[in-house]
Amino acid sequence: MVVGFEVVPCNFMHNAQSVKNTKMYDKYPSLIKCDPTVVSMPIKENEPIIFTYEVTFEESDIRWPSRWDVYLKMEGSKVHWFSIMNSLMVINFLAGIVLVIFLRTVRRDLTRYEELDKEAQAQMNEELSGWKLVVGDVFPAPTNASLLCIMVGDGVQILGMVVVTILFAALGFMSSASRGTLITGMLMIYMILGIAASYVAVRLWRTIGCGDHKGWSSVAWRAACFFPAPHVEYFGDCPVR
């Protein structure tokens, strides 16, 4: 198993006649002494350029799981972490400002509508604006509520798997240097978060049904089988190691 490589380019004056009858992957007729600091082959117009390469394998003490340590332990990694944290803080701050403005606007509209009596509300029907105009489009139950609940639950499951996997990988618990660790961890986290998917699906189902829990078991098991079923069918005939 190759745990690293080093490429040393050099310039060498080839003998065009000696390599004229050779084929690809044939051994070069003479020994090449490579010196990267010396330019020994001038490039002239209308003359062919010969490219050769030589591979030498050397035994190393580096283990396979540690082959990326030279990149993971490079200096300057703290700068990248600082940039990431800085970007996340700015995004969260801006999102918080937008959320506060949005909530204040909605709360102000709802409070104003609740204070209106029936007579005053009847007189202002033609002048209504804001959330009152879209109440008929926002609050009705969807035509296929069960499918919506299942897709939202699976979305929460996949999103949770991605977030937890990235968090564990950043902390070093699931390093990509170990074969199969990352994919195994993703599958295990996905299976565990099936509880969260079923809970979110059933919770949304009850919210749409105004507290009616009838049919929640069907939504729960369909949420567990909605996303994995096509993948199991696709990989059913494929050998997996």
Tab-separated table of C-alpha atoms in Angstrom:
chain	number	residue	atom	x	y	z
A	1	MET	CA	0.000	0.000	0.000
A	2	VAL	CA	1.343	3.398	-1.027
A	3	VAL	CA	1.399	5.822	1.918
A	4	GLY	CA	3.132	8.697	0.140
A	5	PHE	CA	5.037	9.746	-2.917
A	6	GLU	CA	7.636	12.249	-4.017
A	7	VAL	CA	8.049	13.577	-7.542
A	8	VAL	CA	11.452	14.921	-8.646
A	9	PRO	CA	11.432	16.530	-12.120
A	10	CYS	CA	14.707	16.862	-13.981
A	11	ASN	CA	16.084	17.705	-17.410
A	12	PHE	CA	18.038	15.033	-19.274
A	13	MET	CA	19.651	14.925	-22.685
A	14	HIS	CA	18.088	11.873	-24.335
A	15	ASN	CA	19.528	10.022	-27.280
A	16	ALA	CA	16.775	10.042	-29.897
A	17	GLN	CA	18.303	7.157	-31.866
A	18	SER	CA	18.481	4.850	-28.838
A	19	VAL	CA	14.797	5.275	-27.994
A	20	LYS	CA	13.522	5.324	-31.565
A	21	ASN	CA	12.568	1.635	-31.645
A	22	THR	CA	11.373	1.384	-28.052
A	23	LYS	CA	7.732	1.145	-27.078
A	24	MET	CA	5.767	2.498	-24.160
A	25	TYR	CA	6.743	1.034	-20.768
A	26	ASP	CA	10.018	-0.329	-22.174
A	27	LYS	CA	13.108	0.190	-20.052
A	28	TYR	CA	15.357	3.065	-21.044
A	29	PRO	CA	18.572	1.801	-22.650
A	30	SER	CA	20.960	3.762	-20.424
A	31	LEU	CA	21.013	4.902	-16.812
A	32	ILE	CA	19.643	8.379	-16.114
A	33	LYS	CA	21.293	10.489	-13.438
A	34	CYS	CA	18.760	13.066	-12.393
A	35	ASP	CA	19.909	16.484	-11.192
A	36	PRO	CA	16.990	18.951	-10.814
A	37	THR	CA	19.392	21.912	-10.735
A	38	VAL	CA	20.924	21.246	-14.160
A	39	VAL	CA	19.303	21.958	-17.534
A	40	SER	CA	20.989	19.549	-19.917
A	41	MET	CA	18.448	19.260	-22.754
A	42	PRO	CA	17.951	22.361	-24.904
A	43	ILE	CA	14.591	22.661	-26.636
A	44	LYS	CA	14.863	23.516	-30.317
A	45	GLU	CA	12.260	24.080	-32.969
A	46	ASN	CA	11.048	21.074	-35.012
A	47	GLU	CA	12.885	18.611	-32.784
A	48	PRO	CA	11.080	15.857	-30.865
A	49	ILE	CA	10.960	15.933	-27.064
A	50	ILE	CA	11.345	12.637	-25.206
A	51	PHE	CA	9.592	12.112	-21.877
A	52	THR	CA	10.583	9.272	-19.552
A	53	TYR	CA	9.870	8.403	-15.942
A	54	GLU	CA	11.337	6.063	-13.390
A	55	VAL	CA	9.564	4.617	-10.337
A	56	THR	CA	11.366	3.457	-7.226
A	57	PHE	CA	9.519	1.897	-4.295
A	58	GLU	CA	10.951	2.346	-0.823
A	59	GLU	CA	9.737	0.757	2.382
A	60	SER	CA	8.346	3.254	4.902
A	61	ASP	CA	7.524	3.158	8.610
A	62	ILE	CA	4.360	5.222	8.082
A	63	ARG	CA	1.210	3.243	8.809
A	64	TRP	CA	-1.788	3.363	6.486
A	65	PRO	CA	-4.122	5.247	8.925
A	66	SER	CA	-1.364	7.839	9.520
A	67	ARG	CA	-0.603	8.626	5.886
A	68	TRP	CA	-2.433	11.991	6.055
A	69	ASP	CA	-0.831	13.212	9.251
A	70	VAL	CA	1.649	15.313	7.292
A	71	TYR	CA	-1.275	17.324	5.871
A	72	LEU	CA	-3.497	17.342	8.952
A	73	LYS	CA	-0.676	18.648	11.170
A	74	MET	CA	0.423	21.461	8.878
A	75	GLU	CA	1.028	24.875	10.412
A	76	GLY	CA	-1.597	27.528	9.864
A	77	SER	CA	-4.619	25.319	10.522
A	78	LYS	CA	-5.749	27.660	13.324
A	79	VAL	CA	-6.181	30.420	10.772
A	80	HIS	CA	-8.693	28.290	8.862
A	81	TRP	CA	-10.615	27.507	12.050
A	82	PHE	CA	-10.721	31.194	12.916
A	83	SER	CA	-12.107	32.046	9.478
A	84	ILE	CA	-14.773	29.364	9.735
A	85	MET	CA	-15.886	30.476	13.192
A	86	ASN	CA	-15.882	34.113	12.089
A	87	SER	CA	-18.099	33.320	9.101
A	88	LEU	CA	-20.522	31.301	11.238
A	89	MET	CA	-20.804	34.099	13.794
A	90	VAL	CA	-21.547	36.683	11.086
A	91	ILE	CA	-24.165	34.443	9.470
A	92	ASN	CA	-25.857	33.715	12.798
A	93	PHE	CA	-25.847	37.405	13.725
A	94	LEU	CA	-27.453	38.456	10.441
A	95	ALA	CA	-29.973	35.618	10.597
A	96	GLY	CA	-30.890	36.645	14.155
A	97	ILE	CA	-31.515	40.236	13.077
A	98	VAL	CA	-33.771	39.122	10.216
A	99	LEU	CA	-35.633	36.720	12.518
A	100	VAL	CA	-36.230	39.408	15.156
A	101	ILE	CA	-37.583	41.845	12.559
A	102	PHE	CA	-39.787	39.136	11.077
A	103	LEU	CA	-41.214	38.099	14.450
A	104	ARG	CA	-41.883	41.678	15.493
A	105	THR	CA	-43.735	42.364	12.250
A	106	VAL	CA	-45.868	39.242	12.524
A	107	ARG	CA	-46.592	39.798	16.202
A	108	ARG	CA	-47.625	43.391	15.581
A	109	ASP	CA	-50.018	42.346	12.804
A	110	LEU	CA	-51.549	39.532	14.858
A	111	THR	CA	-51.995	41.759	17.896
A	112	ARG	CA	-53.719	44.419	15.813
A	113	TYR	CA	-56.093	41.894	14.269
A	114	GLU	CA	-56.986	40.338	17.614
A	115	GLU	CA	-57.927	43.720	19.077
A	116	LEU	CA	-60.390	44.503	16.332
A	117	ASP	CA	-63.989	43.704	17.093
A	118	LYS	CA	-66.316	42.222	14.575
A	119	GLU	CA	-67.920	45.484	13.558
A	120	ALA	CA	-64.667	47.310	13.039
A	121	GLN	CA	-63.223	44.312	11.234
A	122	ALA	CA	-66.177	44.235	8.834
A	123	GLN	CA	-65.561	47.884	7.973
A	124	MET	CA	-61.885	47.323	7.340
A	125	ASN	CA	-62.204	44.262	5.115
A	126	GLU	CA	-61.350	46.327	2.076
A	127	GLU	CA	-58.339	47.909	3.756
A	128	LEU	CA	-56.763	44.782	5.267
A	129	SER	CA	-53.130	44.146	4.500
A	130	GLY	CA	-50.332	41.976	5.731
A	131	TRP	CA	-50.778	38.441	7.051
A	132	LYS	CA	-54.578	38.662	7.120
A	133	LEU	CA	-54.699	38.553	3.332
A	134	VAL	CA	-52.792	35.256	3.064
A	135	VAL	CA	-54.478	33.455	5.953
A	136	GLY	CA	-56.554	31.431	3.523
A	137	ASP	CA	-53.484	30.256	1.624
A	138	VAL	CA	-51.158	29.600	4.565
A	139	PHE	CA	-53.258	27.814	7.164
A	140	PRO	CA	-55.357	25.250	5.186
A	141	ALA	CA	-54.207	21.623	5.483
A	142	PRO	CA	-52.276	20.308	2.437
A	143	THR	CA	-53.889	17.816	0.099
A	144	ASN	CA	-51.351	15.067	0.889
A	145	ALA	CA	-50.475	15.741	4.505
A	146	SER	CA	-48.933	12.312	5.186
A	147	LEU	CA	-46.381	12.650	2.372
A	148	LEU	CA	-45.432	16.116	3.601
A	149	CYS	CA	-44.909	14.849	7.157
A	150	ILE	CA	-42.815	11.906	5.926
A	151	MET	CA	-40.576	14.095	3.755
A	152	VAL	CA	-40.083	16.654	6.528
A	153	GLY	CA	-39.166	13.872	8.980
A	154	ASP	CA	-36.663	12.342	6.545
A	155	GLY	CA	-35.230	15.777	5.869
A	156	VAL	CA	-34.630	16.287	9.583
A	157	GLN	CA	-32.999	12.848	9.742
A	158	ILE	CA	-30.626	13.530	6.828
A	159	LEU	CA	-29.794	17.023	8.063
A	160	GLY	CA	-29.057	15.705	11.541
A	161	MET	CA	-26.838	12.966	10.099
A	162	VAL	CA	-24.833	15.515	8.093
A	163	VAL	CA	-24.420	17.906	11.031
A	164	VAL	CA	-23.430	15.202	13.530
A	165	THR	CA	-21.038	13.553	11.055
A	166	ILE	CA	-19.285	16.843	10.268
A	167	LEU	CA	-19.064	17.626	13.990
A	168	PHE	CA	-17.567	14.249	14.874
A	169	ALA	CA	-15.161	14.412	11.916
A	170	ALA	CA	-14.017	17.901	12.945
A	171	LEU	CA	-13.381	16.676	16.492
A	172	GLY	CA	-11.338	13.738	15.173
A	173	PHE	CA	-13.646	10.892	16.188
A	174	MET	CA	-14.224	9.789	12.579
A	175	SER	CA	-11.080	10.452	10.605
A	176	SER	CA	-11.151	9.794	6.874
A	177	ALA	CA	-7.684	8.256	7.243
A	178	SER	CA	-9.293	5.089	8.632
A	179	ARG	CA	-10.950	2.995	5.976
A	180	GLY	CA	-14.700	2.688	6.329
A	181	THR	CA	-14.935	4.720	9.535
A	182	LEU	CA	-16.694	7.686	7.962
A	183	ILE	CA	-19.301	5.721	6.004
A	184	THR	CA	-19.940	3.392	8.936
A	185	GLY	CA	-20.435	6.332	11.272
A	186	MET	CA	-22.830	7.989	8.828
A	187	LEU	CA	-24.961	4.848	8.575
A	188	MET	CA	-25.056	4.380	12.344
A	189	ILE	CA	-25.982	8.025	12.969
A	190	TYR	CA	-28.654	7.819	10.267
A	191	MET	CA	-30.196	4.748	11.915
A	192	ILE	CA	-30.184	6.357	15.366
A	193	LEU	CA	-31.740	9.572	14.063
A	194	GLY	CA	-34.662	7.544	12.703
A	195	ILE	CA	-36.236	8.212	16.113
A	196	ALA	CA	-36.035	11.946	15.455
A	197	ALA	CA	-37.499	11.500	11.956
A	198	SER	CA	-40.504	9.574	13.269
A	199	TYR	CA	-41.055	12.073	16.079
A	200	VAL	CA	-40.967	15.089	13.747
A	201	ALA	CA	-43.237	13.376	11.216
A	202	VAL	CA	-45.822	12.413	13.848
A	203	ARG	CA	-45.604	15.806	15.515
A	204	LEU	CA	-46.265	17.592	12.237
A	205	TRP	CA	-49.075	15.130	11.489
A	206	ARG	CA	-50.798	15.999	14.753
A	207	THR	CA	-50.273	19.719	14.150
A	208	ILE	CA	-51.907	19.532	10.735
A	209	GLY	CA	-54.734	17.436	12.156
A	210	CYS	CA	-55.354	19.912	15.004
A	211	GLY	CA	-54.294	17.431	17.667
A	212	ASP	CA	-55.905	14.341	16.135
A	213	HIS	CA	-53.433	11.459	16.467
A	214	LYS	CA	-55.350	9.061	14.229
A	215	GLY	CA	-53.020	7.393	11.701
A	216	TRP	CA	-49.790	8.386	13.472
A	217	SER	CA	-48.393	4.836	13.426
A	218	SER	CA	-48.714	4.666	9.641
A	219	VAL	CA	-46.859	7.961	9.285
A	220	ALA	CA	-44.117	6.775	11.662
A	221	TRP	CA	-43.244	3.541	9.861
A	222	ARG	CA	-43.545	5.121	6.415
A	223	ALA	CA	-41.124	7.831	7.523
A	224	ALA	CA	-38.654	5.075	8.453
A	225	CYS	CA	-38.983	3.327	5.069
A	226	PHE	CA	-39.513	6.239	2.673
A	227	PHE	CA	-35.859	7.155	2.041
A	228	PRO	CA	-33.928	3.857	2.613
A	229	ALA	CA	-36.283	1.689	0.513
A	230	PRO	CA	-35.163	2.938	-2.957
A	231	HIS	CA	-31.490	2.610	-1.937
A	232	VAL	CA	-31.949	-0.950	-0.691
A	233	GLU	CA	-33.638	-1.861	-3.970
A	234	TYR	CA	-30.857	-0.214	-5.998
A	235	PHE	CA	-27.996	-1.900	-4.134
A	236	GLY	CA	-29.822	-5.201	-3.745
A	237	ASP	CA	-28.071	-6.832	-6.730
A	238	CYS	CA	-24.703	-5.144	-6.165
A	239	PRO	CA	-21.974	-6.828	-4.084
A	240	VAL	CA	-20.870	-4.551	-1.247
A	241	ARG	CA	-17.606	-5.017	0.663
